[in-house]
């Protein structure tokens, strides 16, 4: 892993809601990728680009720390990491190069189907499980509601049934996960899509050239998808 290489490093999600479409975007942009599923780094054969396949939660930090040059990530994950880094006084600079036309979802609060819910004040004194504690905390503050936040990295949707929480705050796209777990969506607190981000201070001429080649292609693909 050569820090001084001019190859452009792009961080993408290894598996999950953005991985297929990120992959498809690269292919549509003419990148020939050696697809061996389990590999962390995929070398693009016809351009000086390496694709890093990581957990989505790691993507904002990799770009903010300047370890990767570009990243494709959901705004929800990006915003959560930004809020956390601001609190921790860690670097959280980046530029958004493009808003992408995929990865649409919403971060919502959901309660059990039969629960009484009259609005955000019904959450006062309750316990809410989420993977997005900073975004949830910001929302609760805006609403003037005090609730306890339980931070779970996964299986958030089973928390109410397991007696770990009264409500959840999680991503919803089709709504199938909520439905399957007897949950009812009551508030949308954040709407998200995938974005292409760039680290600050990209100055390498070769890297800038690749980015300038890539951007019009990405715009064209996004327009064709509209
Ligand atoms: C989200 C969320 C739910 C699911 C909801 O997970 O945590 O599990 O998607 O989607 P649905 O409304 O279409 O059922 P995600 O795919 O983002 O994976 P991750 O939480 O592991 O990052
Ligand atoms: Zn994730
Ligand atoms: Mg999930």
JSON list of C-alpha atoms and ligand atoms in Angstrom, two decimals:
[
{"chain": "A", "resi": 1, "resn": "UNK", "atom": "CA", "xyz": [0.00, 0.00, 0.00]},
{"chain": "A", "resi": 2, "resn": "UNK", "atom": "CA", "xyz": [2.13, 2.88, -1.33]},
{"chain": "A", "resi": 3, "resn": "UNK", "atom": "CA", "xyz": [1.21, 6.27, 0.15]},
{"chain": "A", "resi": 4, "resn": "UNK", "atom": "CA", "xyz": [3.07, 8.10, -2.61]},
{"chain": "A", "resi": 5, "resn": "UNK", "atom": "CA", "xyz": [1.51, 6.26, -5.50]},
{"chain": "A", "resi": 6, "resn": "UNK", "atom": "CA", "xyz": [-0.35, 8.39, -8.03]},
{"chain": "A", "resi": 7, "resn": "UNK", "atom": "CA", "xyz": [-3.00, 5.75, -8.40]},
{"chain": "A", "resi": 8, "resn": "UNK", "atom": "CA", "xyz": [-6.36, 7.06, -7.33]},
{"chain": "A", "resi": 9, "resn": "UNK", "atom": "CA", "xyz": [-7.86, 5.19, -4.38]},
{"chain": "A", "resi": 10, "resn": "UNK", "atom": "CA", "xyz": [-11.63, 4.96, -4.26]},
{"chain": "A", "resi": 11, "resn": "UNK", "atom": "CA", "xyz": [-13.35, 3.52, -1.17]},
{"chain": "A", "resi": 12, "resn": "UNK", "atom": "CA", "xyz": [-16.59, 1.64, -1.79]},
{"chain": "A", "resi": 13, "resn": "UNK", "atom": "CA", "xyz": [-18.87, -0.61, 0.21]},
{"chain": "A", "resi": 14, "resn": "UNK", "atom": "CA", "xyz": [-17.82, -4.24, 0.20]},
{"chain": "A", "resi": 15, "resn": "UNK", "atom": "CA", "xyz": [-21.34, -5.61, 0.53]},
{"chain": "A", "resi": 16, "resn": "UNK", "atom": "CA", "xyz": [-24.63, -3.93, 1.16]},
{"chain": "A", "resi": 17, "resn": "UNK", "atom": "CA", "xyz": [-27.09, -1.53, -0.37]},
{"chain": "A", "resi": 18, "resn": "UNK", "atom": "CA", "xyz": [-24.51, 0.55, -2.27]},
{"chain": "A", "resi": 19, "resn": "UNK", "atom": "CA", "xyz": [-22.07, -2.08, -3.46]},
{"chain": "A", "resi": 20, "resn": "UNK", "atom": "CA", "xyz": [-23.92, -3.33, -6.56]},
{"chain": "A", "resi": 21, "resn": "UNK", "atom": "CA", "xyz": [-24.73, 0.13, -7.86]},
{"chain": "A", "resi": 22, "resn": "UNK", "atom": "CA", "xyz": [-21.27, 1.52, -7.12]},
{"chain": "A", "resi": 23, "resn": "UNK", "atom": "CA", "xyz": [-19.85, -1.36, -9.10]},
{"chain": "A", "resi": 24, "resn": "UNK", "atom": "CA", "xyz": [-22.30, -0.74, -11.94]},
{"chain": "A", "resi": 25, "resn": "UNK", "atom": "CA", "xyz": [-21.37, 2.95, -11.97]},
{"chain": "A", "resi": 26, "resn": "UNK", "atom": "CA", "xyz": [-17.69, 2.14, -12.35]},
{"chain": "A", "resi": 27, "resn": "UNK", "atom": "CA", "xyz": [-18.44, -0.26, -15.18]},
{"chain": "A", "resi": 28, "resn": "UNK", "atom": "CA", "xyz": [-20.65, 2.32, -16.92]},
{"chain": "A", "resi": 29, "resn": "UNK", "atom": "CA", "xyz": [-17.79, 4.82, -16.62]},
{"chain": "A", "resi": 30, "resn": "UNK", "atom": "CA", "xyz": [-15.57, 2.43, -18.56]},
{"chain": "A", "resi": 31, "resn": "UNK", "atom": "CA", "xyz": [-13.47, 1.10, -15.70]},
{"chain": "A", "resi": 32, "resn": "UNK", "atom": "CA", "xyz": [-12.28, -2.45, -16.28]},
{"chain": "A", "resi": 33, "resn": "UNK", "atom": "CA", "xyz": [-12.26, -4.03, -12.85]},
{"chain": "A", "resi": 34, "resn": "UNK", "atom": "CA", "xyz": [-10.72, -7.35, -12.03]},
{"chain": "A", "resi": 35, "resn": "UNK", "atom": "CA", "xyz": [-13.63, -8.76, -10.09]},
{"chain": "A", "resi": 36, "resn": "UNK", "atom": "CA", "xyz": [-12.46, -11.21, -7.51]},
{"chain": "A", "resi": 37, "resn": "UNK", "atom": "CA", "xyz": [-15.13, -10.93, -4.87]},
{"chain": "A", "resi": 38, "resn": "UNK", "atom": "CA", "xyz": [-13.13, -11.46, -1.71]},
{"chain": "A", "resi": 39, "resn": "UNK", "atom": "CA", "xyz": [-10.36, -9.00, -2.42]},
{"chain": "A", "resi": 40, "resn": "UNK", "atom": "CA", "xyz": [-9.92, -5.82, -0.38]},
{"chain": "A", "resi": 41, "resn": "UNK", "atom": "CA", "xyz": [-8.29, -3.99, -3.28]},
{"chain": "A", "resi": 42, "resn": "UNK", "atom": "CA", "xyz": [-9.38, -4.30, -6.89]},
{"chain": "A", "resi": 43, "resn": "UNK", "atom": "CA", "xyz": [-7.02, -2.85, -9.47]},
{"chain": "A", "resi": 44, "resn": "UNK", "atom": "CA", "xyz": [-8.62, -1.14, -12.41]},
{"chain": "A", "resi": 45, "resn": "UNK", "atom": "CA", "xyz": [-6.91, -2.52, -15.50]},
{"chain": "A", "resi": 46, "resn": "UNK", "atom": "CA", "xyz": [-7.30, 0.40, -17.88]},
{"chain": "A", "resi": 47, "resn": "UNK", "atom": "CA", "xyz": [-6.86, 3.39, -15.52]},
{"chain": "A", "resi": 48, "resn": "UNK", "atom": "CA", "xyz": [-4.61, 4.19, -12.57]},
{"chain": "A", "resi": 49, "resn": "UNK", "atom": "CA", "xyz": [-7.35, 3.53, -10.05]},
{"chain": "A", "resi": 50, "resn": "UNK", "atom": "CA", "xyz": [-7.58, 1.12, -7.13]},
{"chain": "A", "resi": 51, "resn": "UNK", "atom": "CA", "xyz": [-10.97, 0.28, -5.67]},
{"chain": "A", "resi": 52, "resn": "UNK", "atom": "CA", "xyz": [-10.93, -0.42, -1.93]},
{"chain": "A", "resi": 53, "resn": "UNK", "atom": "CA", "xyz": [-13.81, -2.56, -0.73]},
{"chain": "A", "resi": 54, "resn": "UNK", "atom": "CA", "xyz": [-14.57, -1.83, 2.93]},
{"chain": "A", "resi": 55, "resn": "UNK", "atom": "CA", "xyz": [-17.43, -1.47, 5.41]},
{"chain": "A", "resi": 56, "resn": "UNK", "atom": "CA", "xyz": [-19.59, 1.55, 4.60]},
{"chain": "A", "resi": 57, "resn": "UNK", "atom": "CA", "xyz": [-19.09, 2.96, 8.10]},
{"chain": "A", "resi": 58, "resn": "UNK", "atom": "CA", "xyz": [-15.33, 3.16, 7.45]},
{"chain": "A", "resi": 59, "resn": "UNK", "atom": "CA", "xyz": [-15.60, 5.12, 4.20]},
{"chain": "A", "resi": 60, "resn": "UNK", "atom": "CA", "xyz": [-16.08, 8.69, 5.53]},
{"chain": "A", "resi": 61, "resn": "UNK", "atom": "CA", "xyz": [-13.14, 8.31, 7.92]},
{"chain": "A", "resi": 62, "resn": "UNK", "atom": "CA", "xyz": [-10.85, 6.89, 5.23]},
{"chain": "A", "resi": 63, "resn": "UNK", "atom": "CA", "xyz": [-11.53, 9.97, 3.08]},
{"chain": "A", "resi": 64, "resn": "UNK", "atom": "CA", "xyz": [-11.46, 12.48, 5.96]},
{"chain": "A", "resi": 65, "resn": "UNK", "atom": "CA", "xyz": [-8.11, 11.08, 7.11]},
{"chain": "A", "resi": 66, "resn": "UNK", "atom": "CA", "xyz": [-6.80, 11.27, 3.54]},
{"chain": "A", "resi": 67, "resn": "UNK", "atom": "CA", "xyz": [-6.15, 7.55, 3.30]},
{"chain": "A", "resi": 68, "resn": "UNK", "atom": "CA", "xyz": [-8.44, 7.25, 0.30]},
{"chain": "A", "resi": 69, "resn": "UNK", "atom": "CA", "xyz": [-8.90, 9.93, -2.36]},
{"chain": "A", "resi": 70, "resn": "UNK", "atom": "CA", "xyz": [-12.55, 9.33, -3.20]},
{"chain": "A", "resi": 71, "resn": "UNK", "atom": "CA", "xyz": [-15.40, 7.44, -1.60]},
{"chain": "A", "resi": 72, "resn": "UNK", "atom": "CA", "xyz": [-18.96, 6.45, -2.38]},
{"chain": "A", "resi": 73, "resn": "UNK", "atom": "CA", "xyz": [-21.10, 6.46, 0.73]},
{"chain": "A", "resi": 74, "resn": "UNK", "atom": "CA", "xyz": [-24.60, 7.19, 1.98]},
{"chain": "A", "resi": 75, "resn": "UNK", "atom": "CA", "xyz": [-25.17, 10.71, 3.31]},
{"chain": "A", "resi": 76, "resn": "UNK", "atom": "CA", "xyz": [-26.52, 9.17, 6.51]},
{"chain": "A", "resi": 77, "resn": "UNK", "atom": "CA", "xyz": [-23.22, 7.44, 7.26]},
{"chain": "A", "resi": 78, "resn": "UNK", "atom": "CA", "xyz": [-21.28, 10.55, 6.21]},
{"chain": "A", "resi": 79, "resn": "UNK", "atom": "CA", "xyz": [-23.32, 12.88, 8.41]},
{"chain": "A", "resi": 80, "resn": "UNK", "atom": "CA", "xyz": [-23.12, 10.54, 11.41]},
{"chain": "A", "resi": 81, "resn": "UNK", "atom": "CA", "xyz": [-19.33, 10.34, 11.12]},
{"chain": "A", "resi": 82, "resn": "UNK", "atom": "CA", "xyz": [-19.06, 14.14, 10.69]},
{"chain": "A", "resi": 83, "resn": "UNK", "atom": "CA", "xyz": [-21.09, 14.81, 13.82]},
{"chain": "A", "resi": 84, "resn": "UNK", "atom": "CA", "xyz": [-19.01, 12.31, 15.81]},
{"chain": "A", "resi": 85, "resn": "UNK", "atom": "CA", "xyz": [-15.70, 13.75, 14.58]},
{"chain": "A", "resi": 86, "resn": "UNK", "atom": "CA", "xyz": [-16.78, 17.30, 15.38]},
{"chain": "A", "resi": 87, "resn": "UNK", "atom": "CA", "xyz": [-17.49, 16.19, 18.94]},
{"chain": "A", "resi": 88, "resn": "UNK", "atom": "CA", "xyz": [-14.14, 14.41, 19.15]},
{"chain": "A", "resi": 89, "resn": "UNK", "atom": "CA", "xyz": [-12.23, 17.29, 17.51]},
{"chain": "A", "resi": 90, "resn": "UNK", "atom": "CA", "xyz": [-11.00, 15.01, 14.75]},
{"chain": "A", "resi": 91, "resn": "UNK", "atom": "CA", "xyz": [-10.51, 15.97, 11.09]},
{"chain": "A", "resi": 92, "resn": "UNK", "atom": "CA", "xyz": [-13.81, 15.90, 9.23]},
{"chain": "A", "resi": 93, "resn": "UNK", "atom": "CA", "xyz": [-13.17, 17.79, 6.00]},
{"chain": "A", "resi": 94, "resn": "UNK", "atom": "CA", "xyz": [-14.21, 16.54, 2.57]},
{"chain": "A", "resi": 95, "resn": "UNK", "atom": "CA", "xyz": [-15.80, 17.79, -0.64]},
{"chain": "A", "resi": 96, "resn": "UNK", "atom": "CA", "xyz": [-18.92, 16.37, -2.24]},
{"chain": "A", "resi": 97, "resn": "UNK", "atom": "CA", "xyz": [-18.11, 15.84, -5.92]},
{"chain": "A", "resi": 98, "resn": "UNK", "atom": "CA", "xyz": [-21.46, 14.44, -6.94]},
{"chain": "A", "resi": 99, "resn": "UNK", "atom": "CA", "xyz": [-24.83, 13.47, -5.55]},
{"chain": "A", "resi": 100, "resn": "UNK", "atom": "CA", "xyz": [-25.61, 10.06, -7.00]},
{"chain": "A", "resi": 101, "resn": "UNK", "atom": "CA", "xyz": [-28.94, 8.77, -8.19]},
{"chain": "A", "resi": 102, "resn": "UNK", "atom": "CA", "xyz": [-28.97, 5.62, -6.09]},
{"chain": "A", "resi": 103, "resn": "UNK", "atom": "CA", "xyz": [-28.91, 4.49, -2.48]},
{"chain": "A", "resi": 104, "resn": "UNK", "atom": "CA", "xyz": [-32.02, 6.39, -1.54]},
{"chain": "A", "resi": 105, "resn": "UNK", "atom": "CA", "xyz": [-33.30, 5.62, 1.96]},
{"chain": "A", "resi": 106, "resn": "UNK", "atom": "CA", "xyz": [-34.54, 7.38, 5.05]},
{"chain": "A", "resi": 107, "resn": "UNK", "atom": "CA", "xyz": [-33.53, 7.27, 8.68]},
{"chain": "A", "resi": 108, "resn": "UNK", "atom": "CA", "xyz": [-36.71, 6.79, 10.65]},
{"chain": "A", "resi": 109, "resn": "UNK", "atom": "CA", "xyz": [-37.99, 6.20, 14.11]},
{"chain": "A", "resi": 110, "resn": "UNK", "atom": "CA", "xyz": [-40.23, 3.16, 14.44]},
{"chain": "A", "resi": 111, "resn": "UNK", "atom": "CA", "xyz": [-42.23, 1.77, 17.32]},
{"chain": "A", "resi": 112, "resn": "UNK", "atom": "CA", "xyz": [-43.95, -1.53, 17.89]},
{"chain": "A", "resi": 113, "resn": "UNK", "atom": "CA", "xyz": [-47.12, -1.91, 15.85]},
{"chain": "A", "resi": 114, "resn": "UNK", "atom": "CA", "xyz": [-49.42, -1.75, 18.87]},
{"chain": "A", "resi": 115, "resn": "UNK", "atom": "CA", "xyz": [-47.54, 1.00, 20.74]},
{"chain": "A", "resi": 116, "resn": "UNK", "atom": "CA", "xyz": [-49.32, 4.24, 21.52]},
{"chain": "A", "resi": 117, "resn": "UNK", "atom": "CA", "xyz": [-47.64, 7.05, 19.62]},
{"chain": "A", "resi": 118, "resn": "UNK", "atom": "CA", "xyz": [-48.89, 10.67, 19.60]},
{"chain": "A", "resi": 119, "resn": "UNK", "atom": "CA", "xyz": [-45.80, 12.40, 18.20]},
{"chain": "A", "resi": 120, "resn": "UNK", "atom": "CA", "xyz": [-42.16, 12.98, 19.26]},
{"chain": "A", "resi": 121, "resn": "UNK", "atom": "CA", "xyz": [-43.16, 13.78, 22.87]},
{"chain": "A", "resi": 122, "resn": "UNK", "atom": "CA", "xyz": [-44.29, 10.14, 23.18]},
{"chain": "A", "resi": 123, "resn": "UNK", "atom": "CA", "xyz": [-40.57, 9.27, 23.06]},
{"chain": "A", "resi": 124, "resn": "UNK", "atom": "CA", "xyz": [-39.78, 11.13, 26.29]},
{"chain": "A", "resi": 125, "resn": "UNK", "atom": "CA", "xyz": [-38.19, 8.83, 28.85]},
{"chain": "A", "resi": 126, "resn": "UNK", "atom": "CA", "xyz": [-38.11, 5.96, 26.35]},
{"chain": "A", "resi": 127, "resn": "UNK", "atom": "CA", "xyz": [-35.16, 3.91, 25.16]},
{"chain": "A", "resi": 128, "resn": "UNK", "atom": "CA", "xyz": [-34.32, 4.04, 21.45]},
{"chain": "A", "resi": 129, "resn": "UNK", "atom": "CA", "xyz": [-31.90, 1.63, 19.75]},
{"chain": "A", "resi": 130, "resn": "UNK", "atom": "CA", "xyz": [-29.90, 2.88, 16.77]},
{"chain": "A", "resi": 131, "resn": "UNK", "atom": "CA", "xyz": [-26.71, 2.68, 14.74]},
{"chain": "A", "resi": 132, "resn": "UNK", "atom": "CA", "xyz": [-26.91, 6.46, 14.27]},
{"chain": "A", "resi": 133, "resn": "UNK", "atom": "CA", "xyz": [-26.70, 7.92, 17.80]},
{"chain": "A", "resi": 134, "resn": "UNK", "atom": "CA", "xyz": [-25.47, 11.37, 16.70]},
{"chain": "A", "resi": 135, "resn": "UNK", "atom": "CA", "xyz": [-28.21, 11.93, 14.12]},
{"chain": "A", "resi": 136, "resn": "UNK", "atom": "CA", "xyz": [-30.82, 10.67, 16.56]},
{"chain": "A", "resi": 137, "resn": "UNK", "atom": "CA", "xyz": [-29.44, 12.84, 19.36]},
{"chain": "A", "resi": 138, "resn": "UNK", "atom": "CA", "xyz": [-29.58, 15.91, 17.10]},
{"chain": "A", "resi": 139, "resn": "UNK", "atom": "CA", "xyz": [-33.21, 15.17, 16.22]},
{"chain": "A", "resi": 140, "resn": "UNK", "atom": "CA", "xyz": [-34.24, 14.62, 19.84]},
{"chain": "A", "resi": 141, "resn": "UNK", "atom": "CA", "xyz": [-32.56, 17.89, 20.86]},
{"chain": "A", "resi": 142, "resn": "UNK", "atom": "CA", "xyz": [-34.37, 19.76, 18.08]},
{"chain": "A", "resi": 143, "resn": "UNK", "atom": "CA", "xyz": [-37.63, 18.27, 19.37]},
{"chain": "A", "resi": 144, "resn": "UNK", "atom": "CA", "xyz": [-36.78, 19.05, 22.99]},
{"chain": "A", "resi": 145, "resn": "UNK", "atom": "CA", "xyz": [-37.29, 15.41, 23.90]},
{"chain": "A", "resi": 146, "resn": "UNK", "atom": "CA", "xyz": [-35.14, 13.51, 26.38]},
{"chain": "A", "resi": 147, "resn": "UNK", "atom": "CA", "xyz": [-34.76, 9.81, 25.66]},
{"chain": "A", "resi": 148, "resn": "UNK", "atom": "CA", "xyz": [-32.11, 7.20, 26.21]},
{"chain": "A", "resi": 149, "resn": "UNK", "atom": "CA", "xyz": [-30.11, 6.11, 23.19]},
{"chain": "A", "resi": 150, "resn": "UNK", "atom": "CA", "xyz": [-28.78, 2.55, 22.94]},
{"chain": "A", "resi": 151, "resn": "UNK", "atom": "CA", "xyz": [-26.07, 2.17, 20.33]},
{"chain": "A", "resi": 152, "resn": "UNK", "atom": "CA", "xyz": [-26.31, -1.10, 18.35]},
{"chain": "A", "resi": 153, "resn": "UNK", "atom": "CA", "xyz": [-24.17, -1.90, 15.30]},
{"chain": "A", "resi": 154, "resn": "UNK", "atom": "CA", "xyz": [-26.61, -4.42, 13.93]},
{"chain": "A", "resi": 155, "resn": "UNK", "atom": "CA", "xyz": [-29.93, -6.22, 14.48]},
{"chain": "A", "resi": 156, "resn": "UNK", "atom": "CA", "xyz": [-31.48, -2.91, 15.54]},
{"chain": "A", "resi": 157, "resn": "UNK", "atom": "CA", "xyz": [-34.87, -4.08, 14.32]},
{"chain": "A", "resi": 158, "resn": "UNK", "atom": "CA", "xyz": [-35.11, -6.86, 16.90]},
{"chain": "A", "resi": 159, "resn": "UNK", "atom": "CA", "xyz": [-34.33, -4.60, 19.87]},
{"chain": "A", "resi": 160, "resn": "UNK", "atom": "CA", "xyz": [-37.97, -3.83, 20.82]},
{"chain": "A", "resi": 161, "resn": "UNK", "atom": "CA", "xyz": [-39.02, -7.48, 20.64]},
{"chain": "A", "resi": 162, "resn": "UNK", "atom": "CA", "xyz": [-35.96, -8.47, 22.68]},
{"chain": "A", "resi": 163, "resn": "UNK", "atom": "CA", "xyz": [-36.95, -5.95, 25.33]},
{"chain": "A", "resi": 164, "resn": "UNK", "atom": "CA", "xyz": [-33.81, -3.89, 24.76]},
{"chain": "A", "resi": 165, "resn": "UNK", "atom": "CA", "xyz": [-35.61, -0.77, 23.59]},
{"chain": "A", "resi": 166, "resn": "UNK", "atom": "CA", "xyz": [-39.03, 0.84, 23.23]},
{"chain": "A", "resi": 167, "resn": "UNK", "atom": "CA", "xyz": [-38.31, 2.17, 19.75]},
{"chain": "A", "resi": 168, "resn": "UNK", "atom": "CA", "xyz": [-35.66, 2.08, 17.06]},
{"chain": "A", "resi": 169, "resn": "UNK", "atom": "CA", "xyz": [-34.11, 4.60, 14.73]},
{"chain": "A", "resi": 170, "resn": "UNK", "atom": "CA", "xyz": [-32.87, 2.83, 11.61]},
{"chain": "A", "resi": 171, "resn": "UNK", "atom": "CA", "xyz": [-32.65, 3.03, 7.83]},
{"chain": "A", "resi": 172, "resn": "UNK", "atom": "CA", "xyz": [-35.74, 2.23, 5.86]},
{"chain": "A", "resi": 173, "resn": "UNK", "atom": "CA", "xyz": [-35.87, 1.73, 2.13]},
{"chain": "A", "resi": 174, "resn": "UNK", "atom": "CA", "xyz": [-38.61, -0.71, 1.16]},
{"chain": "A", "resi": 175, "resn": "UNK", "atom": "CA", "xyz": [-40.00, -1.00, 4.67]},
{"chain": "A", "resi": 176, "resn": "UNK", "atom": "CA", "xyz": [-39.80, -4.79, 4.54]},
{"chain": "A", "resi": 177, "resn": "UNK", "atom": "CA", "xyz": [-37.53, -5.04, 7.58]},
{"chain": "A", "resi": 178, "resn": "UNK", "atom": "CA", "xyz": [-39.90, -2.98, 9.74]},
{"chain": "A", "resi": 179, "resn": "UNK", "atom": "CA", "xyz": [-42.88, -4.97, 8.54]},
{"chain": "A", "resi": 180, "resn": "UNK", "atom": "CA", "xyz": [-41.18, -8.31, 9.21]},
{"chain": "A", "resi": 181, "resn": "UNK", "atom": "CA", "xyz": [-40.43, -7.21, 12.75]},
{"chain": "A", "resi": 182, "resn": "UNK", "atom": "CA", "xyz": [-43.84, -5.82, 13.65]},
{"chain": "A", "resi": 183, "resn": "UNK", "atom": "CA", "xyz": [-42.64, -2.22, 13.66]},
{"chain": "A", "resi": 184, "resn": "UNK", "atom": "CA", "xyz": [-44.39, 0.95, 12.52]},
{"chain": "A", "resi": 185, "resn": "UNK", "atom": "CA", "xyz": [-42.55, 3.95, 11.05]},
{"chain": "A", "resi": 186, "resn": "UNK", "atom": "CA", "xyz": [-43.57, 7.11, 12.89]},
{"chain": "A", "resi": 187, "resn": "UNK", "atom": "CA", "xyz": [-40.97, 9.81, 12.11]},
{"chain": "A", "resi": 188, "resn": "UNK", "atom": "CA", "xyz": [-38.55, 10.36, 9.26]},
{"chain": "A", "resi": 189, "resn": "UNK", "atom": "CA", "xyz": [-35.55, 12.19, 10.68]},
{"chain": "A", "resi": 190, "resn": "UNK", "atom": "CA", "xyz": [-33.12, 12.17, 7.73]},
{"chain": "A", "resi": 191, "resn": "UNK", "atom": "CA", "xyz": [-33.35, 11.50, 3.98]},
{"chain": "A", "resi": 192, "resn": "UNK", "atom": "CA", "xyz": [-30.28, 10.06, 2.35]},
{"chain": "A", "resi": 193, "resn": "UNK", "atom": "CA", "xyz": [-28.75, 9.18, -1.00]},
{"chain": "A", "resi": 194, "resn": "UNK", "atom": "CA", "xyz": [-25.34, 8.02, -2.06]},
{"chain": "A", "resi": 195, "resn": "UNK", "atom": "CA", "xyz": [-22.71, 10.71, -2.65]},
{"chain": "A", "resi": 196, "resn": "UNK", "atom": "CA", "xyz": [-19.24, 10.74, -4.16]},
{"chain": "A", "resi": 197, "resn": "UNK", "atom": "CA", "xyz": [-16.82, 12.46, -1.80]},
{"chain": "A", "resi": 198, "resn": "UNK", "atom": "CA", "xyz": [-13.21, 13.57, -2.22]},
{"chain": "A", "resi": 199, "resn": "UNK", "atom": "CA", "xyz": [-10.53, 14.19, 0.36]},
{"chain": "A", "resi": 200, "resn": "UNK", "atom": "CA", "xyz": [-9.30, 17.74, 0.85]},
{"chain": "A", "resi": 201, "resn": "UNK", "atom": "CA", "xyz": [-6.17, 18.96, -0.93]},
{"chain": "A", "resi": 202, "resn": "UNK", "atom": "CA", "xyz": [-5.83, 16.52, -3.77]},
{"chain": "A", "resi": 203, "resn": "UNK", "atom": "CA", "xyz": [-2.87, 18.10, -5.56]},
{"chain": "A", "resi": 204, "resn": "UNK", "atom": "CA", "xyz": [-1.18, 15.27, -7.43]},
{"chain": "A", "resi": 205, "resn": "UNK", "atom": "CA", "xyz": [-1.44, 16.13, -11.13]},
{"chain": "A", "resi": 206, "resn": "UNK", "atom": "CA", "xyz": [-1.97, 12.54, -12.22]},
{"chain": "A", "resi": 207, "resn": "UNK", "atom": "CA", "xyz": [-4.76, 12.05, -9.67]},
{"chain": "A", "resi": 208, "resn": "UNK", "atom": "CA", "xyz": [-6.45, 15.31, -10.66]},
{"chain": "A", "resi": 209, "resn": "UNK", "atom": "CA", "xyz": [-6.31, 14.21, -14.27]},
{"chain": "A", "resi": 210, "resn": "UNK", "atom": "CA", "xyz": [-8.06, 10.93, -13.47]},
{"chain": "A", "resi": 211, "resn": "UNK", "atom": "CA", "xyz": [-10.74, 12.75, -11.45]},
{"chain": "A", "resi": 212, "resn": "UNK", "atom": "CA", "xyz": [-11.29, 15.18, -14.33]},
{"chain": "A", "resi": 213, "resn": "UNK", "atom": "CA", "xyz": [-11.68, 12.27, -16.71]},
{"chain": "A", "resi": 214, "resn": "UNK", "atom": "CA", "xyz": [-14.06, 10.46, -14.39]},
{"chain": "A", "resi": 215, "resn": "UNK", "atom": "CA", "xyz": [-16.42, 13.28, -13.40]},
{"chain": "A", "resi": 216, "resn": "UNK", "atom": "CA", "xyz": [-18.06, 13.97, -16.78]},
{"chain": "A", "resi": 217, "resn": "UNK", "atom": "CA", "xyz": [-18.58, 10.23, -17.23]},
{"chain": "A", "resi": 218, "resn": "UNK", "atom": "CA", "xyz": [-20.28, 9.97, -13.84]},
{"chain": "A", "resi": 219, "resn": "UNK", "atom": "CA", "xyz": [-22.51, 12.95, -14.64]},
{"chain": "A", "resi": 220, "resn": "UNK", "atom": "CA", "xyz": [-23.48, 11.36, -17.95]},
{"chain": "A", "resi": 221, "resn": "UNK", "atom": "CA", "xyz": [-24.37, 8.05, -16.29]},
{"chain": "A", "resi": 222, "resn": "UNK", "atom": "CA", "xyz": [-26.41, 9.84, -13.60]},
{"chain": "A", "resi": 223, "resn": "UNK", "atom": "CA", "xyz": [-28.30, 11.84, -16.23]},
{"chain": "A", "resi": 224, "resn": "UNK", "atom": "CA", "xyz": [-29.04, 8.72, -18.25]},
{"chain": "A", "resi": 225, "resn": "UNK", "atom": "CA", "xyz": [-30.48, 7.12, -15.10]},
{"chain": "A", "resi": 226, "resn": "UNK", "atom": "CA", "xyz": [-32.87, 9.98, -14.35]},
{"chain": "B", "resi": 1, "resn": "LIG", "atom": "C1", "xyz": [-30.67, -1.20, 6.61]},
{"chain": "B", "resi": 1, "resn": "LIG", "atom": "C2", "xyz": [-31.43, -1.28, 7.90]},
{"chain": "B", "resi": 1, "resn": "LIG", "atom": "C3", "xyz": [-32.37, -2.43, 7.71]},
{"chain": "B", "resi": 1, "resn": "LIG", "atom": "C4", "xyz": [-32.62, -2.43, 6.22]},
{"chain": "B", "resi": 1, "resn": "LIG", "atom": "C5", "xyz": [-33.93, -1.77, 5.88]},
{"chain": "B", "resi": 1, "resn": "LIG", "atom": "O1", "xyz": [-29.48, -1.96, 6.69]},
{"chain": "B", "resi": 1, "resn": "LIG", "atom": "O2", "xyz": [-30.56, -1.48, 9.00]},
{"chain": "B", "resi": 1, "resn": "LIG", "atom": "O3", "xyz": [-31.74, -3.63, 8.09]},
{"chain": "B", "resi": 1, "resn": "LIG", "atom": "O4", "xyz": [-31.55, -1.70, 5.61]},
{"chain": "B", "resi": 1, "resn": "LIG", "atom": "O5", "xyz": [-34.23, -1.90, 4.49]},
{"chain": "B", "resi": 1, "resn": "LIG", "atom": "P1", "xyz": [-35.71, -2.25, 4.01]},
{"chain": "B", "resi": 1, "resn": "LIG", "atom": "O6", "xyz": [-36.61, -1.11, 4.47]},
{"chain": "B", "resi": 1, "resn": "LIG", "atom": "O7", "xyz": [-35.63, -2.29, 2.51]},
{"chain": "B", "resi": 1, "resn": "LIG", "atom": "O8", "xyz": [-36.11, -3.55, 4.58]},
{"chain": "B", "resi": 1, "resn": "LIG", "atom": "P2", "xyz": [-28.33, -1.82, 5.55]},
{"chain": "B", "resi": 1, "resn": "LIG", "atom": "O9", "xyz": [-28.72, -2.56, 4.33]},
{"chain": "B", "resi": 1, "resn": "LIG", "atom": "O10", "xyz": [-28.01, -0.37, 5.36]},
{"chain": "B", "resi": 1, "resn": "LIG", "atom": "O11", "xyz": [-27.10, -2.59, 6.13]},
{"chain": "B", "resi": 1, "resn": "LIG", "atom": "P3", "xyz": [-26.15, -2.24, 7.37]},
{"chain": "B", "resi": 1, "resn": "LIG", "atom": "O12", "xyz": [-27.08, -1.75, 8.45]},
{"chain": "B", "resi": 1, "resn": "LIG", "atom": "O13", "xyz": [-25.51, -3.53, 7.67]},
{"chain": "B", "resi": 1, "resn": "LIG", "atom": "O14", "xyz": [-25.16, -1.21, 6.91]},
{"chain": "B", "resi": 2, "resn": "LIG", "atom": "ZN1", "xyz": [-23.29, -0.28, 7.60]},
{"chain": "B", "resi": 3, "resn": "LIG", "atom": "MG1", "xyz": [-29.09, -3.26, 8.74]}
]
